[in-house]
Short mmCIF file of C-alpha atoms (C1' of nucleotides) in Angstrom, two decimals:
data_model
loop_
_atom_site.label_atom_id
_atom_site.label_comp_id
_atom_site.label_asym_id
_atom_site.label_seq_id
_atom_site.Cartn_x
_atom_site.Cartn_y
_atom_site.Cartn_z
CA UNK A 1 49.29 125.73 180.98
CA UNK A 2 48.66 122.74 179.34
CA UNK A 3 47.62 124.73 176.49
CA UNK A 4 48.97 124.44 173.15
CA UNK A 5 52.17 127.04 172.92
CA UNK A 6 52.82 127.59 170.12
CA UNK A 7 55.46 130.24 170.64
CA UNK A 8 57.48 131.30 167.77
CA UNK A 9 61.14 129.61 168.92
CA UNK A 10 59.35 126.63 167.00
CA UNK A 11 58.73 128.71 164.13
CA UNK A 12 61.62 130.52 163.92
CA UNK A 13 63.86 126.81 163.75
CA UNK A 14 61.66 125.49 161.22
CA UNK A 15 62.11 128.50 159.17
CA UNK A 16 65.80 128.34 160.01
CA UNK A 17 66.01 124.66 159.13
CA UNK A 18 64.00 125.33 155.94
CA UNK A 19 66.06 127.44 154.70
CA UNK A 20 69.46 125.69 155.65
CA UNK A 21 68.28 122.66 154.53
CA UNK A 22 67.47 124.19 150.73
CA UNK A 23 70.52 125.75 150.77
CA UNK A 24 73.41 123.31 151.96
CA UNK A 25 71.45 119.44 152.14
CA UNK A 26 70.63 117.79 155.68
CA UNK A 27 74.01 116.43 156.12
CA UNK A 28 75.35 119.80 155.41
CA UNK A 29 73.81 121.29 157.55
CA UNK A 30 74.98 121.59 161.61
CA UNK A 31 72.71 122.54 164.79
CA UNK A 32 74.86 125.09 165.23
CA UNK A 33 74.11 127.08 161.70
CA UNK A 34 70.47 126.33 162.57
CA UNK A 35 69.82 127.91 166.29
CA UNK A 36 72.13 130.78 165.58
CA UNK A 37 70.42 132.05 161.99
CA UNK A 38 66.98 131.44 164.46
CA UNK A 39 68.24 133.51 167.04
CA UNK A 40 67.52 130.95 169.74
CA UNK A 41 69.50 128.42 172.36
CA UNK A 42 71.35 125.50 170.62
CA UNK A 43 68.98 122.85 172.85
CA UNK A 44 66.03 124.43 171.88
CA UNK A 45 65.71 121.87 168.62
CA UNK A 46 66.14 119.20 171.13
CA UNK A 47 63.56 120.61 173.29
CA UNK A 48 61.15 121.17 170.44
CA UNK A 49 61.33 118.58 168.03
CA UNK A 50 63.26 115.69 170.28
CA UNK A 51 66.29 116.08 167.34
CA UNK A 52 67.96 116.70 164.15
CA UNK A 53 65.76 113.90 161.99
CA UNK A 54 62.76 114.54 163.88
CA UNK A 55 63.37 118.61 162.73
CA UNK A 56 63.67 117.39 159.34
CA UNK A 57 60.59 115.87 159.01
CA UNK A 58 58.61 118.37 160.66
CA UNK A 59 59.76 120.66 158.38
CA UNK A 60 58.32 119.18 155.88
CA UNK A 61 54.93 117.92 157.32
CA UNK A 62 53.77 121.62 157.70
CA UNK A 63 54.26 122.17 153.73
CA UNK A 64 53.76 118.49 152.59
CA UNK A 65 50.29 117.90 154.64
CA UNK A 66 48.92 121.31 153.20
CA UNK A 67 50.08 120.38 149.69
CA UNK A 68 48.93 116.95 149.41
CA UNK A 69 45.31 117.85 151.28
CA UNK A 70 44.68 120.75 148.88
CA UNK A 71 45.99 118.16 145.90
CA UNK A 72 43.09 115.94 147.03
CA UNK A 73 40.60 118.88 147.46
CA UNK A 74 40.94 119.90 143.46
CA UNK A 75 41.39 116.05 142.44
CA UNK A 76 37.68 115.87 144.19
CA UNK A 77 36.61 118.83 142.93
CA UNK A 78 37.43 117.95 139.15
CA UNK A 79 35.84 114.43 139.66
CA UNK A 80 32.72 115.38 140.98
CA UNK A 81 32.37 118.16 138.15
CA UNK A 82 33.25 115.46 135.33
CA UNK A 83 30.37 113.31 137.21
CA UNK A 84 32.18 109.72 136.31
CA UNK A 85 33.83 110.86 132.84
CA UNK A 86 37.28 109.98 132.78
CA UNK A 87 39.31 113.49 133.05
CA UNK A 88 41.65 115.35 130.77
CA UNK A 89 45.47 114.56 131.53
CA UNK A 90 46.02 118.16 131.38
CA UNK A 91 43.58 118.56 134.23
CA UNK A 92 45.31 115.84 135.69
CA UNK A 93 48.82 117.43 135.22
CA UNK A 94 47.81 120.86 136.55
CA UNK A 95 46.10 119.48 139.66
CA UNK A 96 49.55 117.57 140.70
CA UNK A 97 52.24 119.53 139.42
CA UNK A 98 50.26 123.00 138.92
CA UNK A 99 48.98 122.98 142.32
CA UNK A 100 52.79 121.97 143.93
CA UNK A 101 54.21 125.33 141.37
CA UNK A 102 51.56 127.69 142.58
CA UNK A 103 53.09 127.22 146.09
CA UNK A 104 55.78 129.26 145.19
CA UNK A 105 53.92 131.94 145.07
CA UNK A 106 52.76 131.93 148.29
CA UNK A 107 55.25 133.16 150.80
CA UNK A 108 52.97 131.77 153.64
CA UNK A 109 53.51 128.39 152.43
CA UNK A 110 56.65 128.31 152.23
CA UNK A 111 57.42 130.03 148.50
CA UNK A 112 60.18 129.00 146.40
CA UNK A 113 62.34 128.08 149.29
CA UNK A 114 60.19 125.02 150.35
CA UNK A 115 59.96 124.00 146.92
CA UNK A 116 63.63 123.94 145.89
CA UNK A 117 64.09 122.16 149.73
CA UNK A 118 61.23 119.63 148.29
CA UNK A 119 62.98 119.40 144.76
CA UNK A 120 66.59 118.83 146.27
CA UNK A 121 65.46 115.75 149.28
CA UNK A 122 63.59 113.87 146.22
CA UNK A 123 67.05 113.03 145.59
CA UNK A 124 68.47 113.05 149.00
CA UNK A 125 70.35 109.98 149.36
CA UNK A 126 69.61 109.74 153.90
CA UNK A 127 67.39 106.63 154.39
CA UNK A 128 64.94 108.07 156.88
CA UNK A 129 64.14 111.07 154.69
CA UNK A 130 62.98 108.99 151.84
CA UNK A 131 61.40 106.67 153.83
CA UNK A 132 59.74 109.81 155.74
CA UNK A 133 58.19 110.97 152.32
CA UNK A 134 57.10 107.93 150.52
CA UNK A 135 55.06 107.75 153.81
CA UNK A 136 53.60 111.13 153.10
CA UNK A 137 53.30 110.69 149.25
CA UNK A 138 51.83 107.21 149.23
CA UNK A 139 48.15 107.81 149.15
CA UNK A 140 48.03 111.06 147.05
CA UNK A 141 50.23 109.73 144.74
CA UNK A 142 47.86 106.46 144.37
CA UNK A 143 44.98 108.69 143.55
CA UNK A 144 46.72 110.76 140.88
CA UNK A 145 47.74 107.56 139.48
CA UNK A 146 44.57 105.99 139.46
CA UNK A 147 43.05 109.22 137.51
CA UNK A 148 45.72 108.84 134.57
CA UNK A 149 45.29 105.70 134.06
CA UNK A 150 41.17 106.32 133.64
CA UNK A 151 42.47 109.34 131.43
CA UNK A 152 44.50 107.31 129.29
CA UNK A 153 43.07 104.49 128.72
CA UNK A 154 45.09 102.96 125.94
CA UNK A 155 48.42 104.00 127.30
CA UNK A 156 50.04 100.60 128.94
CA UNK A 157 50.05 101.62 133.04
CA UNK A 158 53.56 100.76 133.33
CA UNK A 159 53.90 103.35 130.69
CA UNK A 160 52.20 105.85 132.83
CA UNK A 161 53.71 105.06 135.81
CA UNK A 162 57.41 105.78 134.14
CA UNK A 163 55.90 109.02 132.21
CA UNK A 164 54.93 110.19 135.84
CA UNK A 165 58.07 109.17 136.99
CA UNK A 166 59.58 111.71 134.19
CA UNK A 167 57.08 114.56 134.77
CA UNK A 168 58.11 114.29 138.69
CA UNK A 169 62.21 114.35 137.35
CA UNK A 170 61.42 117.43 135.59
CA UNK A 171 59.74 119.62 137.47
CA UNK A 172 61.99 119.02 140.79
CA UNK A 173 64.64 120.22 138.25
CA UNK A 174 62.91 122.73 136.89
CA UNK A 175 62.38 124.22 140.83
CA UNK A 176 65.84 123.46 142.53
CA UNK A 177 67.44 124.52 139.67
CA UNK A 178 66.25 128.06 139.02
CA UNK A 179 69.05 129.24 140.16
CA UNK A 180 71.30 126.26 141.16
CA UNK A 181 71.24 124.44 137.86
CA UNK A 182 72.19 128.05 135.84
CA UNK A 183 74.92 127.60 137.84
CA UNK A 184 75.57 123.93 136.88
CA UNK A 185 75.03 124.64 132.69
CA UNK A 186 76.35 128.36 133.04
CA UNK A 187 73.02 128.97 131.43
CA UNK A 188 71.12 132.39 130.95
CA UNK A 189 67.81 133.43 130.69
CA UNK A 190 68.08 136.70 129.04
CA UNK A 191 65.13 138.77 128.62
CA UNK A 192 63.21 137.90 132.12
CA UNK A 193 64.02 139.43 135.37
CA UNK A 194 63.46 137.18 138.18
CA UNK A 195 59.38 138.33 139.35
CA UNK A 196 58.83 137.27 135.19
CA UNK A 197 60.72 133.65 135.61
CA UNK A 198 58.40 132.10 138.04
CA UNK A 199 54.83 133.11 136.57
CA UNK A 200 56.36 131.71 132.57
CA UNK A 201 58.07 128.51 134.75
CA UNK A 202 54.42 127.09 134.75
CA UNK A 203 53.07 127.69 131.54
CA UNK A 204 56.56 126.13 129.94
CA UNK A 205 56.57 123.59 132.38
CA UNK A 206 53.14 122.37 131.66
CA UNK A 207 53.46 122.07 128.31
CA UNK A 208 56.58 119.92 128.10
CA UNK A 209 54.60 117.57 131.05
CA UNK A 210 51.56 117.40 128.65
CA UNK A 211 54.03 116.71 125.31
CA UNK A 212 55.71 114.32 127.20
CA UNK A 213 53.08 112.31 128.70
CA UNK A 214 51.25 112.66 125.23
CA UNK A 215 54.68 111.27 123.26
CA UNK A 216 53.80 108.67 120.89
CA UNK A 217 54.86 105.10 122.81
CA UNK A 218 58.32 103.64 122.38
CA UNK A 219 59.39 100.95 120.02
CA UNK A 220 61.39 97.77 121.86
CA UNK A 221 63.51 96.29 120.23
CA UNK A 222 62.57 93.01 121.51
CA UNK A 223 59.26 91.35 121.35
CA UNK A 224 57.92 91.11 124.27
CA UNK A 225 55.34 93.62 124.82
CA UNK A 226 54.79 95.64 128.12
CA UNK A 227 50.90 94.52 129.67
CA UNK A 228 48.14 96.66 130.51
CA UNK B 1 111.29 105.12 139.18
CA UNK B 2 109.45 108.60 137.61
CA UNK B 3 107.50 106.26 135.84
CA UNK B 4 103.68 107.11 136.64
CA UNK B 5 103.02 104.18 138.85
CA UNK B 6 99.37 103.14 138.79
CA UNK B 7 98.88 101.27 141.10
CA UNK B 8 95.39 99.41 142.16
CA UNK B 9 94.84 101.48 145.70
CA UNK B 10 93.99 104.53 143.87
CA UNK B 11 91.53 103.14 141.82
CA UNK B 12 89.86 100.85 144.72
CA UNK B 13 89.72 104.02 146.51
CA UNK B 14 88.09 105.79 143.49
CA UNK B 15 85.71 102.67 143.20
CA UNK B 16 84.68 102.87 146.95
CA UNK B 17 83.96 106.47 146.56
CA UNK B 18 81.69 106.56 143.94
CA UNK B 19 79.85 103.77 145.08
CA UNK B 20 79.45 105.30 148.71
CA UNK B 21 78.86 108.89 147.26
CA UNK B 22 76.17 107.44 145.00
CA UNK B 23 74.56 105.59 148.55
CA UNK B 24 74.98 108.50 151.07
CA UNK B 25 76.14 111.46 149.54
CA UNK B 26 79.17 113.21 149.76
CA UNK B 27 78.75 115.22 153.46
CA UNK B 28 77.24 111.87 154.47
CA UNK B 29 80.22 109.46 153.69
CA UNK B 30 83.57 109.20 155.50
CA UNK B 31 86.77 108.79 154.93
CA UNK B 32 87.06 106.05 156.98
CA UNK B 33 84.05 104.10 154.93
CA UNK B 34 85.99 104.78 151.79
CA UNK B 35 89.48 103.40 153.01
CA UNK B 36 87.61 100.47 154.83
CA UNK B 37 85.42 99.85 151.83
CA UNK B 38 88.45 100.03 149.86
CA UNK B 39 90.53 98.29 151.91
CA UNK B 40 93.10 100.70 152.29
CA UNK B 41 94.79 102.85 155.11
CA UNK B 42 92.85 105.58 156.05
CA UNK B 43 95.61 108.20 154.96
CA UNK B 44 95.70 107.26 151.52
CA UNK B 45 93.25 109.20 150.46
CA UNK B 46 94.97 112.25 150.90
CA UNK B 47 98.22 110.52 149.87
CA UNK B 48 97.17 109.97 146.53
CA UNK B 49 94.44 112.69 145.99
CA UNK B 50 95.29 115.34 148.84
CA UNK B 51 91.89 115.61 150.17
CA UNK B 52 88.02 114.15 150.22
CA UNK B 53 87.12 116.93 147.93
CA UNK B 54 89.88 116.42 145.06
CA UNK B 55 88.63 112.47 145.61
CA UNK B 56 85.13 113.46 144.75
CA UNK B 57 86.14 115.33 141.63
CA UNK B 58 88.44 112.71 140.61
CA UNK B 59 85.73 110.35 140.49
CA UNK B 60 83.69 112.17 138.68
CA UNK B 61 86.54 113.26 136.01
CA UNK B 62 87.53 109.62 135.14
CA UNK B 63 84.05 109.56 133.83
CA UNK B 64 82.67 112.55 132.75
CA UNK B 65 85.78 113.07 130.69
CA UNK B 66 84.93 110.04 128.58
CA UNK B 67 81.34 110.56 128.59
CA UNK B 68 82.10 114.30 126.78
CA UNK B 69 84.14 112.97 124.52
CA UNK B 70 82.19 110.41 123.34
CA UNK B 71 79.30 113.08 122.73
CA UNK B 72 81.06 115.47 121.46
CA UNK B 73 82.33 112.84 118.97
CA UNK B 74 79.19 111.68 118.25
CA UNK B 75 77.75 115.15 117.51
CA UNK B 76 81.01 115.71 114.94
CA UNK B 77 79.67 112.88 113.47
CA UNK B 78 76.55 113.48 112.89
CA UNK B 79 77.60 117.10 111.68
CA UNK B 80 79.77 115.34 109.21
CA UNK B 81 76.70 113.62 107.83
CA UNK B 82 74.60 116.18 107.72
CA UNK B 83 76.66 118.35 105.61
CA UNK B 84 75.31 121.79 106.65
CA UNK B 85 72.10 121.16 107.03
CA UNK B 86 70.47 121.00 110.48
CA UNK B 87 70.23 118.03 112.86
CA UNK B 88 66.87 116.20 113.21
CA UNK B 89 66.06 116.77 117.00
CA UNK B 90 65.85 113.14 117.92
CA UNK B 91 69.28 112.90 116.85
CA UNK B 92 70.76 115.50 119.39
CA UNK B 93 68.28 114.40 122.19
CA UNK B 94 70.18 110.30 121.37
CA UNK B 95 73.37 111.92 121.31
CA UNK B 96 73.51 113.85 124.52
CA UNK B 97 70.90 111.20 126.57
CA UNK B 98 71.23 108.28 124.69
CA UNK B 99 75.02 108.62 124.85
CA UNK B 100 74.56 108.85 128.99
CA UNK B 101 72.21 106.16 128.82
CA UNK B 102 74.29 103.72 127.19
CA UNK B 103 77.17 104.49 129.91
CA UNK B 104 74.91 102.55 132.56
CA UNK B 105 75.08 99.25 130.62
CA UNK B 106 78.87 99.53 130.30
CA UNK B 107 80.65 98.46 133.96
CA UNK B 108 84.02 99.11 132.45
CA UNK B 109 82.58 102.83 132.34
CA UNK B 110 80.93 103.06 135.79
CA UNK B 111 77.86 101.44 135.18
CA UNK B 112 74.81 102.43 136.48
CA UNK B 113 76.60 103.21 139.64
CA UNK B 114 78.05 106.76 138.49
CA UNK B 115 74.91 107.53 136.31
CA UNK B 116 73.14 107.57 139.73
CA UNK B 117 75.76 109.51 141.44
CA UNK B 118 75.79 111.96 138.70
CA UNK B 119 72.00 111.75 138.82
CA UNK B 120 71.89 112.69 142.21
CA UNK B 121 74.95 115.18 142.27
CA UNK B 122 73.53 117.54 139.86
CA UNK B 123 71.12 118.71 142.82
CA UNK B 124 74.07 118.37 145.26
CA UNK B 125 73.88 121.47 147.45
CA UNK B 126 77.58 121.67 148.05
CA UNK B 127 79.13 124.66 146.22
CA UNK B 128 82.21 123.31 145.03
CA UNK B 129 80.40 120.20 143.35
CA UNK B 130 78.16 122.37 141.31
CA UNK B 131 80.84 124.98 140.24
CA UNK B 132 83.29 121.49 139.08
CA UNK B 133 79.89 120.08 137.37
CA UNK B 134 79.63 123.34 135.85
CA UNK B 135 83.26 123.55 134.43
CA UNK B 136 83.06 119.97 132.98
CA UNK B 137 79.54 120.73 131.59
CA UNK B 138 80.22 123.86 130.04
CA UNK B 139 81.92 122.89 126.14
CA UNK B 140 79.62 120.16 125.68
CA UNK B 141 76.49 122.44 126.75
CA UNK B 142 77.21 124.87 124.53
CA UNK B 143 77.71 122.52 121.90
CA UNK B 144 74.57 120.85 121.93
CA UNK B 145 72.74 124.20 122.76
CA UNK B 146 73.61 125.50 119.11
CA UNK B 147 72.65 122.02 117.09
CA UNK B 148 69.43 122.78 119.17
CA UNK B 149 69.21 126.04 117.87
CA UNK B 150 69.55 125.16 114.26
CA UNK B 151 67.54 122.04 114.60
CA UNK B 152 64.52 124.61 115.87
CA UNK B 153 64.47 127.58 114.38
CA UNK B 154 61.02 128.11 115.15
CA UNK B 155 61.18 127.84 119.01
CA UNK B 156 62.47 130.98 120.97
CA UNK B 157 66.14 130.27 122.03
CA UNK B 158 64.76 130.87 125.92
CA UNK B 159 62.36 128.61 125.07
CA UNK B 160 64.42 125.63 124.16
CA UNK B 161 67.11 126.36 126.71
CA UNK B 162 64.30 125.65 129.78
CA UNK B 163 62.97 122.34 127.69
CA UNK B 164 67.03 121.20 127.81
CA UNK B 165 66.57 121.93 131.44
CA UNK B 166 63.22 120.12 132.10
CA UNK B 167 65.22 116.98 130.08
CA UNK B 168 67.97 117.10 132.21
CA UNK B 169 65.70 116.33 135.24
CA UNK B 170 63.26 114.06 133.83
CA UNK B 171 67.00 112.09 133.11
CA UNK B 172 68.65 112.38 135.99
CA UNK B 173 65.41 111.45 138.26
CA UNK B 174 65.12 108.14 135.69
CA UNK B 175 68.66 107.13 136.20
CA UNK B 176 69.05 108.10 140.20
CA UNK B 177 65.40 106.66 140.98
CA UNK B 178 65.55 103.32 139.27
CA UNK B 179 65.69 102.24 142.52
CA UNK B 180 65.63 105.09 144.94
CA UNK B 181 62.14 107.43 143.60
CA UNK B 182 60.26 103.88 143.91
CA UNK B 183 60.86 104.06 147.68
CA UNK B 184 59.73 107.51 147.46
CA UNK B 185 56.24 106.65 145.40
CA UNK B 186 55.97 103.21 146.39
CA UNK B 187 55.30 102.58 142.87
CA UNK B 188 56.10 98.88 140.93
CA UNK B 189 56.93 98.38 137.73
CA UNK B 190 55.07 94.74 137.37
CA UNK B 191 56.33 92.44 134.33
CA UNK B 192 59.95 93.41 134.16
CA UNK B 193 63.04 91.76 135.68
CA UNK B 194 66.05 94.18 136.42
CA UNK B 195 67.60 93.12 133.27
CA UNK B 196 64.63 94.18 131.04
CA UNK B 197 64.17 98.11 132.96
CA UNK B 198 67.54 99.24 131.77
CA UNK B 199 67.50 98.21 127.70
CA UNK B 200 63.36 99.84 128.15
CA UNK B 201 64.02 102.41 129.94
CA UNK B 202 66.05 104.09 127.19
CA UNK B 203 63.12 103.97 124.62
CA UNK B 204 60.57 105.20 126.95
CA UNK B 205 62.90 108.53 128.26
CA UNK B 206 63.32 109.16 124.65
CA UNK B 207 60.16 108.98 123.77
CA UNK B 208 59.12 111.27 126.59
CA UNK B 209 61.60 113.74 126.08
CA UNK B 210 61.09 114.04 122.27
CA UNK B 211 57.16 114.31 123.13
CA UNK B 212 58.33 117.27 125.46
CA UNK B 213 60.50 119.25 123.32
CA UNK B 214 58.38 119.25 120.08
CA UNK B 215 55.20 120.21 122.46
CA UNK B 216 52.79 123.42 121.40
CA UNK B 217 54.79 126.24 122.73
CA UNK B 218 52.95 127.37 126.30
CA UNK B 219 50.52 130.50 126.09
CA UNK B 220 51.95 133.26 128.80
CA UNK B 221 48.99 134.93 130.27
CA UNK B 222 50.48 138.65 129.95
CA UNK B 223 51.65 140.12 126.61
CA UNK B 224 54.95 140.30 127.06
CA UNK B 225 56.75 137.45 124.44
CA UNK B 226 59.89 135.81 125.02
CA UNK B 227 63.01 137.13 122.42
CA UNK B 228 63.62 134.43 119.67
"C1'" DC C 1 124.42 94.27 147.75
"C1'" DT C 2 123.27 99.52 148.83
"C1'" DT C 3 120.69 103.47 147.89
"C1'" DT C 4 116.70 106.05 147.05
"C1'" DA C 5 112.17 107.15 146.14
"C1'" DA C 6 107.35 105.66 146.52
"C1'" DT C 7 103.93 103.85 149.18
"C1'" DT C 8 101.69 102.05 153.30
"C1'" DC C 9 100.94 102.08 158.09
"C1'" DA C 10 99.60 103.25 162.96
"C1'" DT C 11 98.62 107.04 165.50
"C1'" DA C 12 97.50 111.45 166.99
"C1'" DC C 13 95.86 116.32 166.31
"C1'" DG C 14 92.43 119.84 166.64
"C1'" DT C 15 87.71 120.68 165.39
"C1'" DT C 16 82.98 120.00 164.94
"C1'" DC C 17 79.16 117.12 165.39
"C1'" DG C 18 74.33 115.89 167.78
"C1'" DT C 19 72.87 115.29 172.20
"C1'" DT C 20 72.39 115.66 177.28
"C1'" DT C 21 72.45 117.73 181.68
"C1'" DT C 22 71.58 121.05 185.19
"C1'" DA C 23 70.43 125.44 186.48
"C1'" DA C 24 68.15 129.88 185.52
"C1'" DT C 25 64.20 132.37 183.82
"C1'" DC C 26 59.53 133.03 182.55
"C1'" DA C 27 54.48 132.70 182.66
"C1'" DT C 28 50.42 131.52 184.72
"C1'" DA C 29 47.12 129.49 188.37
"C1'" DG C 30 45.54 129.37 192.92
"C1'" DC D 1 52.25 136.57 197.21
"C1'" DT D 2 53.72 131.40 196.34
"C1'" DA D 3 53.72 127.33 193.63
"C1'" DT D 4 54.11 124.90 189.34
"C1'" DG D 5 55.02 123.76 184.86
"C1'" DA D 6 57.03 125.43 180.48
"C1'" DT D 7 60.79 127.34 178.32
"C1'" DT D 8 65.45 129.13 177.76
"C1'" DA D 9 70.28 129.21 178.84
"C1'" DA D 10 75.18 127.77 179.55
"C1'" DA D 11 78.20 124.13 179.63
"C1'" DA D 12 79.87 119.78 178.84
"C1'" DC D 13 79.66 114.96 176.92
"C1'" DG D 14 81.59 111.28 173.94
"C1'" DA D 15 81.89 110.29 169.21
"C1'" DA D 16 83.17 111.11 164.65
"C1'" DC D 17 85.11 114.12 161.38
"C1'" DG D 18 89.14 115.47 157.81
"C1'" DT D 19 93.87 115.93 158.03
"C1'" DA D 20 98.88 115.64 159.28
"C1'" DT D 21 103.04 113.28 160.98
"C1'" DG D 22 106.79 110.16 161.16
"C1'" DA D 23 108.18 105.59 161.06
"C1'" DA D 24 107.88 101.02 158.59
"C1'" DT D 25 107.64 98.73 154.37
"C1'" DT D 26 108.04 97.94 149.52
"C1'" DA D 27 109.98 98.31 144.91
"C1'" DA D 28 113.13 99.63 141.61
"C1'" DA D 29 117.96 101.63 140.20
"C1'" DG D 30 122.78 101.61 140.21
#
DNA sequence: CTTTAATTCATACGTTCGTTTTAATCATAG
DNA sequence: CTATGATTAAAACGAACGTATGAATTAAAG
């Protein structure tokens, strides 16, 4: 005893959760749904995680704290290879956003169904979830910042911080919606079966980032000007 | 009698709703908040709509209804102008964003108060939402679709349908997350009263999602190439 | 006025929610 | 084996949910 157990009831809920969560929100989604699709006791989320929030959260700390640590391993990686030269926004874009798509691929991280879960909670209205992931966001996020603005030097940081802002909007989209928003627009995508879609997603998806963060800046109409 | 009497308890109700749909959600607000926000009895909600569903779409019908008018005016009108010849792309991009973006500064309208609960509803996991969204959405979609086409010959139809995509989310993450994504990041917009972000912010999503549509088209790393 | 329809009200229904409790089962150490 | 702690199981808790009912109230018509 004493020993770490990590037997798979835990497992088997958070992959439960996961996938309940993607597919119908938090508040959408009852106990009840979650211990019977795991195959397990109703109080064994109680047992395990203490309750429905705390669930939550861990559900997203196993995929967040892998994301955001390997975010920082290639944002270190690309720094110490540019030896104090500012770095290329593209490099910049692919390390945050490319890194976060090239989950999906990886069924032991959670594939496409963390991701559309991820996409989905950035708007979830519950308090504690937001305030859960600004929490885990904060410092990665500050970085990543930190390197546009030495990328872009004569780009306003206000600027920057709203372009970011936009890059986020879109890609969330772009991942909760591959098959939610077709549903939404009554959109197809002829011509690609659905192995295709997720390998072009990135590509496309990089290159309206990189146009958009590139845009010319706006015109105000007023005078005031925004600071650097 | 037989005369359509409007009175003001359906449209407190509606007013409650969408501002407590916007806040929590849809599974996440009650009846009971509604009617006590509204100040009504708790069984006039399904007196005068016939349940919390038909509510939800009713609040989103007094708006959207306008808001696809108006667009699909404005695109007639442009048309008109144009004679024939194809749109310039910043005009469609103004007429189906700007159009949406202008809403938030009108109150009579909804304000910014429906743009974020339209914002956030577009990722709403609940099925009926989406397939009512979808309805609404669908003229107007296809509408602005074609002037796309013709405005880009150049670009693969796939192509431009994903960018429309990627614009809807970097939009609906600017409207829903003028106040809600900065929790999230943590980020702050310095030099800019609350006054100022709305008239700028219209510039600077335009800007970004012009920059993002006219970008280089992405390189796919197999052979295959996406149907025109 | 009386009549009649529309609206509001208090109240209750049956269900489902997240959580808790208590007992049963399992695994391991001595 | 027995003892001990970890886990699972069944059942129930009170609270909150969306909805329905029937009476009270209001407003307009004749």
């Amino acid at each position: 005893m004493a020993e770490i157990r990590t037997g798979d009831t835990r497992e088997r809920i958070l992959d439960a959760g996961e996938r309940l969560f993607m597919a119908h929100g938090y508040e959408g989604t009852s106990m009840r749904q979650i211990t019977s699709e795991a195959g397990v006791n109703l109080a064994a989320v109680n047992y395990h995680f203490g309750s429905k929030e705390a669930l939550m959260q861990e559900a997203f700390r196993r995929r967040l704290d892998w994301l955001n640590e390997e975010r920082m391993r290639v944002l270190d990686l690309m720094e110490a290879e540019a030896d104090g030269k500012p770095l290329k926004p593209s490099q910049i874009v692919d390390g945050f956003f490319g890194t976060l798509l090239r989950m999906a691929g990886d069924e032991k991280r959670g594939g496409v169904t963390f991701l559309r879960l991820l996409g989905r909670t950035l708007t979830e209205p519950s308090e504690f979830i937001r305030a859960f992931l600004a929490h885990e966001y904060k410092e990665v996020m500050d970085r990543y910042k930190e390197a546009l603005f030495r990328a872009l030097p004569d780009v306003p940081k206000a600027e920057i911080v709203w372009r970011f802002h936009f890059m986020l909007g879109a890609t969330s989209y772009a991942i909760a919606g591959t098959d939610a928003l077709r549903l939404v627009t009554d959109w197809q995508i002829e011509d690609e079966d659905s192995t295709d879609r997720l390998d072009r997603l990135v590509p496309r998806l990089m290159s309206f980032l990189l146009g958009g963060l590139r845009a010319p800046l706006p015109q105000f109409s007023d005078t005031t000007a925004a600071s650097n």
